[in-house]
Tab-separated table of C-alpha atoms in Angstrom:
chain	number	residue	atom	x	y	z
A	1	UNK	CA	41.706	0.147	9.695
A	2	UNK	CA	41.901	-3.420	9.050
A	3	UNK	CA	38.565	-5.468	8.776
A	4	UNK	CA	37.338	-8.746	8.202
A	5	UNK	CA	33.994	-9.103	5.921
A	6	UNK	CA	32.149	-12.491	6.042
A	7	UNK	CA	29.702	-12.034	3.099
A	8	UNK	CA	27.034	-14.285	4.250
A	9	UNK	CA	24.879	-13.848	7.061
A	10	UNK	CA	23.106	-16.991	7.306
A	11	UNK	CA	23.569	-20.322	4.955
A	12	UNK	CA	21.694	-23.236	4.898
A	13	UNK	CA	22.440	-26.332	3.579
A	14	UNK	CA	21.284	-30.177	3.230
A	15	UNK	CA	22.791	-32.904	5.457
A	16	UNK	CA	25.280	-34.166	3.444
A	17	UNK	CA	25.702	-31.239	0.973
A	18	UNK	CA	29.470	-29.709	1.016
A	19	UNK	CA	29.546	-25.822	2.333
A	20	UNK	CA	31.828	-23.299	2.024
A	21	UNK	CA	32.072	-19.796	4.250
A	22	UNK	CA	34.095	-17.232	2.653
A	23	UNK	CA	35.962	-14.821	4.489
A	24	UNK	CA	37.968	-12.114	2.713
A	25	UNK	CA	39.919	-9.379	4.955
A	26	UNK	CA	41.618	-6.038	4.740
A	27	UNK	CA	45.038	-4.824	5.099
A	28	UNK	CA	48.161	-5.167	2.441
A	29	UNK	CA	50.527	-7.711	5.129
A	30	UNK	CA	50.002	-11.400	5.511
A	31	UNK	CA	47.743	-12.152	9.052
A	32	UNK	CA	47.665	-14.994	10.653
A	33	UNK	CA	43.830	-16.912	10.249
A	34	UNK	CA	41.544	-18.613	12.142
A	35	UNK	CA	38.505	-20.049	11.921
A	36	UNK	CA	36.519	-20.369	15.054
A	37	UNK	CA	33.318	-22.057	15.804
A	38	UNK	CA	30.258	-20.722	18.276
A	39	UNK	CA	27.379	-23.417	18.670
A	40	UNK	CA	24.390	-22.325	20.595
A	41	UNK	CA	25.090	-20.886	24.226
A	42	UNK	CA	28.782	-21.455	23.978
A	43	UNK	CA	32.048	-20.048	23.495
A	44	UNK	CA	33.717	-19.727	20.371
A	45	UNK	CA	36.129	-23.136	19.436
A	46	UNK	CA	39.095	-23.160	17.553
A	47	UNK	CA	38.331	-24.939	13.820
A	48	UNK	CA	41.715	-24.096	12.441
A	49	UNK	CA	44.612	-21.936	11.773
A	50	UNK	CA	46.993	-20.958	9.230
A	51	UNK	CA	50.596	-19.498	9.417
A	52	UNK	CA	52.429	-19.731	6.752
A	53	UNK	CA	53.523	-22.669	4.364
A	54	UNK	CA	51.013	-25.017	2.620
A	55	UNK	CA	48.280	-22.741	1.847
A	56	UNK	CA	45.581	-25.604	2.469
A	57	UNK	CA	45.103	-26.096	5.604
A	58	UNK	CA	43.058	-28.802	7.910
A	59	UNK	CA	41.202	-28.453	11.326
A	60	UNK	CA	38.769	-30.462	13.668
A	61	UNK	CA	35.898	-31.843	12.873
A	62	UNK	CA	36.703	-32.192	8.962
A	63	UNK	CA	37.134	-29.184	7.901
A	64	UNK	CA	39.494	-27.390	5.837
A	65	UNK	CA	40.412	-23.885	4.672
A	66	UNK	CA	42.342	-22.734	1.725
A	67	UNK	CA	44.612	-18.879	2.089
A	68	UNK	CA	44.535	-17.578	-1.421
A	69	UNK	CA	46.754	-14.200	-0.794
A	70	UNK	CA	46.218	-12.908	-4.199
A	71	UNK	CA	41.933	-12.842	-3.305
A	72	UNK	CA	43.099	-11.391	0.370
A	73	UNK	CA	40.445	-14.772	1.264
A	74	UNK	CA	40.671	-17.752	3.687
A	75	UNK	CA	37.585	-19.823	2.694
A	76	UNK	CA	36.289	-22.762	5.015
A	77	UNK	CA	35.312	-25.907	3.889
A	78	UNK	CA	33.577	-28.960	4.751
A	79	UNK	CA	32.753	-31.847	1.712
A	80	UNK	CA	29.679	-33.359	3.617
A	81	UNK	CA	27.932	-31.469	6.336
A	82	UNK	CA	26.383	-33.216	9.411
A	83	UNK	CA	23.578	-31.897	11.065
A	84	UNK	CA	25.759	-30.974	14.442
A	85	UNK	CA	27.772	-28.554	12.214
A	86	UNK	CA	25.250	-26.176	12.312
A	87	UNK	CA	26.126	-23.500	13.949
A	88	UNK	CA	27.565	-19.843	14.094
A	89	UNK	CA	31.180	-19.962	12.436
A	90	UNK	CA	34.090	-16.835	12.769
A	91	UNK	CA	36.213	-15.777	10.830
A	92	UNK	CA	39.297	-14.395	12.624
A	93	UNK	CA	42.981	-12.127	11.402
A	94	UNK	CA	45.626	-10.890	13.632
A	95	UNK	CA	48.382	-9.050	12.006
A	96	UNK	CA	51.898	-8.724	13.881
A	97	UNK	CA	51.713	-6.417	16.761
A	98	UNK	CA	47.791	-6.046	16.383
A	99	UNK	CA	45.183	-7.598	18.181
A	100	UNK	CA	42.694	-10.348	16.673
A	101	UNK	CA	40.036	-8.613	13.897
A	102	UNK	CA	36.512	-10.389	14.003
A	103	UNK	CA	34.121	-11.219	11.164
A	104	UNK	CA	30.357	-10.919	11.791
A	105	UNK	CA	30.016	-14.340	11.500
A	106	UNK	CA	27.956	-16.721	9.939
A	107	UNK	CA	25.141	-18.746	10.915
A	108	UNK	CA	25.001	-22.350	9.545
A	109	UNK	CA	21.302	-23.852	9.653
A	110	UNK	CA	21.508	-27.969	8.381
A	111	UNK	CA	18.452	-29.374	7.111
A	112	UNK	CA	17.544	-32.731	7.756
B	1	UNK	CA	43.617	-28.801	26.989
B	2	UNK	CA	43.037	-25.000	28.021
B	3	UNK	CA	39.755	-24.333	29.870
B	4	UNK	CA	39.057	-20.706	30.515
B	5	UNK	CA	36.127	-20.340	33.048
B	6	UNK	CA	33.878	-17.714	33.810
B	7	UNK	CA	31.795	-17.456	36.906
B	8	UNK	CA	28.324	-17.188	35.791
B	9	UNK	CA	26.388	-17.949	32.687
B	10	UNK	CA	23.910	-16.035	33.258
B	11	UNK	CA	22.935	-12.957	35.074
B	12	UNK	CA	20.540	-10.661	35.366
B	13	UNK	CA	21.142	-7.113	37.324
B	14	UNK	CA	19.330	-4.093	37.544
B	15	UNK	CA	20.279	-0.361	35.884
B	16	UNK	CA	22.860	1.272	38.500
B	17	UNK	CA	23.701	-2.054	39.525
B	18	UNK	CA	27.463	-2.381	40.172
B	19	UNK	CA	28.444	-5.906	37.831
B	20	UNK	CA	31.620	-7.753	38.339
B	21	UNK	CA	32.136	-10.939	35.372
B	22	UNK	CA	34.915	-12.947	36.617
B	23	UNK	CA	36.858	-15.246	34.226
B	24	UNK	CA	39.970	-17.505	35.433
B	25	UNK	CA	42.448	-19.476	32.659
B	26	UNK	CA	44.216	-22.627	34.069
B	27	UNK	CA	46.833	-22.550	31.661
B	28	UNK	CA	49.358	-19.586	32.191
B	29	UNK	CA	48.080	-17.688	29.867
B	30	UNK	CA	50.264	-14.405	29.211
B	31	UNK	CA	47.138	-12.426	27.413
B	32	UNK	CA	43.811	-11.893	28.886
B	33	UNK	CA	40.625	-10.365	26.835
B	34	UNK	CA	36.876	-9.278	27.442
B	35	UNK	CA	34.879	-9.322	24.409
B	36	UNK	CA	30.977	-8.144	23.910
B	37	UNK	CA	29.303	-10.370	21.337
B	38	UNK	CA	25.954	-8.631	19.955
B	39	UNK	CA	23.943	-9.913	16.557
B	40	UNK	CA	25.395	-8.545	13.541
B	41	UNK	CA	28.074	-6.958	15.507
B	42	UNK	CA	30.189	-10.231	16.123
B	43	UNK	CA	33.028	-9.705	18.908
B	44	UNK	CA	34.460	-6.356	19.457
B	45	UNK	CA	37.573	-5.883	22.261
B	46	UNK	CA	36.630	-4.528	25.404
B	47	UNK	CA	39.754	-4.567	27.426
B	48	UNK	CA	43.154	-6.791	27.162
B	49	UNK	CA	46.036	-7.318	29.616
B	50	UNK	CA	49.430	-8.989	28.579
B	51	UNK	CA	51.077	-8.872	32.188
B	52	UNK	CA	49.465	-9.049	36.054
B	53	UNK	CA	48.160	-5.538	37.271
B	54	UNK	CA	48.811	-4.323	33.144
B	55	UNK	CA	45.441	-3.349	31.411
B	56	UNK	CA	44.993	-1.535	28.248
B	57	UNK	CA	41.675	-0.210	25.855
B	58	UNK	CA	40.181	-2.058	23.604
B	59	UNK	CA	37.635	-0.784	20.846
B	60	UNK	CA	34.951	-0.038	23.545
B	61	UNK	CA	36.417	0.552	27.083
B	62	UNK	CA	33.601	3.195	27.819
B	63	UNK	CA	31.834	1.803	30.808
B	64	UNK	CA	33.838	-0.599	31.175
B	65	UNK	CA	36.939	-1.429	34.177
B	66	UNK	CA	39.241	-4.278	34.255
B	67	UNK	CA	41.417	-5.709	37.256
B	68	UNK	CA	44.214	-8.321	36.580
B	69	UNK	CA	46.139	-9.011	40.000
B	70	UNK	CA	46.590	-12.465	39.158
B	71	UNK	CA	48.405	-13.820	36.308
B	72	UNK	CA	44.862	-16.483	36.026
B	73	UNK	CA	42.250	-14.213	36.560
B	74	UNK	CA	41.362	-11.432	34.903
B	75	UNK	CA	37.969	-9.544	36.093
B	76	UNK	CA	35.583	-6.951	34.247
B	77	UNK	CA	33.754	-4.523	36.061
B	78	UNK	CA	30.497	-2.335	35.150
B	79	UNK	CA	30.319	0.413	36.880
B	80	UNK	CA	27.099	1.151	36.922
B	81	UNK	CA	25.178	-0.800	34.426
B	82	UNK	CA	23.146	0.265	31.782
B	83	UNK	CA	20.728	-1.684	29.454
B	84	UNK	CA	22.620	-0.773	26.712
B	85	UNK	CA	25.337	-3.406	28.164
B	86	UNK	CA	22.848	-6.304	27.878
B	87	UNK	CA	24.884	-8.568	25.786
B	88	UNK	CA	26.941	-12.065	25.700
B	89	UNK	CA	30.218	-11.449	27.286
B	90	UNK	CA	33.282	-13.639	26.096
B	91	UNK	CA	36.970	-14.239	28.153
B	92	UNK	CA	39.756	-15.196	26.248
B	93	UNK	CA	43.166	-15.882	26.597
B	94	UNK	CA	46.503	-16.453	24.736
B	95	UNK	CA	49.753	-17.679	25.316
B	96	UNK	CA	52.062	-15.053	24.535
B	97	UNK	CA	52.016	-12.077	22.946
B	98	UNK	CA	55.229	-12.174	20.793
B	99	UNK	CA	53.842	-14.986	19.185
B	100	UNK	CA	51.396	-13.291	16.901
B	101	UNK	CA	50.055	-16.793	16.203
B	102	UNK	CA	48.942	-17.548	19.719
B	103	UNK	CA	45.226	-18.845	19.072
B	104	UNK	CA	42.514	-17.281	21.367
B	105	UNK	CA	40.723	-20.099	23.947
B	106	UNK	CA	37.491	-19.040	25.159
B	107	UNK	CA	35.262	-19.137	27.833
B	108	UNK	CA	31.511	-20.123	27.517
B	109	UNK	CA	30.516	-16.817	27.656
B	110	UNK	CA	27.819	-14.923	30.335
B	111	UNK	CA	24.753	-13.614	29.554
B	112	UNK	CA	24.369	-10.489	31.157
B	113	UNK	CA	20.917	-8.809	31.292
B	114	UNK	CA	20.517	-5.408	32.742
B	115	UNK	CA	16.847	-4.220	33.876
């Protein structure tokens, strides 16, 4: 069955610091990836997406996410972090003809 | 932009207690989706529906009911609730589902406890 494994349960990081979220999934065929966002009592908010093409990808908010097919990844990025990033942050893959496949997520704690 | 709404955000209910989460999408959606979110579980698929009055199982139906007679809303149903339902429930929806790269837009979720 296809999965989606987000390594790291909770992060934290200084104000300012850069950050990176890995995300690595399953499953031989190219998905489609997203990125979603989930901030305290809320629903989960688009970040970004990648189809195909430029493998580098940017969303809202300044952040970015890089596919590297060969590492089966799709890493999230952000160079400076602001405290109103933190957050809960989702990995997500949908393959042709599946539905979407969910990481665990993981929690971003900023520090002043 | 897409705003999927559901009815309550929070809601408490006792065991037995028949639940009905209701979720409307003002943007003629195609796909519909109820997800539980529980810590360290993340999102798992309850029920989906790609047409009105269409339904179909997600990863954990058991409990669970779904009614779609409008295209915009798309309701779950507890039976009978149990505590072991007490969790964040999410509504999505898609635009189409031949385009495998229709994003998911979410709801703000409802917080159901059961007592």
């Amino acid at each position: 069955a296809q999965s989606v494994t987000q390594p790291d349960i909770h992060i934290t990081v200084s104000e300012g610091a850069s950050l990176e979220l890995r995300c690595n999934y399953s499953y031989g065929a190219t998905p489609y990836l997203f990125w979603y966002v989930q901030s305290p009592g809320q629903g989960l908010q688009l970040l970004l997406k990648y189809f195909s093409g430029d493998t580098l990808v940017q969303g809202i908010k300044g952040f970015e996410a890089e596919f590297k097919r060969s590492q089966s990844s799709f890493n999230l990025r952000k160079p400076s972090v602001h405290w109103s990033d933190a957050a809960e942050y989702f990995c997500a893959v949908a393959w042709r003809g599946q539905n979407f496949v969910f990481g665990p997520g993981t929690r971003l704690s900023v520090l002043p | 932009d897409v705003k999927v709404t559901q009815s309550s955000r929070y809601l408490v209910k006792r065991t037995g207690e028949k639940v009905f989460l209701e979720c409307v999408q003002d943007m003629d959606h195609e796909n519909m989706f109820w997800y539980r979110q529980d810590p360290g579980l993340g999102l798992r698929l309850i029920y989906f529906s790609y047409d009105v009055k269409m339904k179909e199982k997600g990863d954990i139906p058991e409990g669970y009911s779904v009614s779609r007679e409008k295209k915009e809303r798309f309701s779950l149903i507890l039976e009978s609730a149990s505590t072991n339902q007490t969790s964040m429930y999410l509504c999505a929806s898609s635009f189409d589902r031949t385009l495998y790269n229709s994003p998911l837009h979410f709801g703000n979720g409802t917080r159901l406890t059961v007592t």
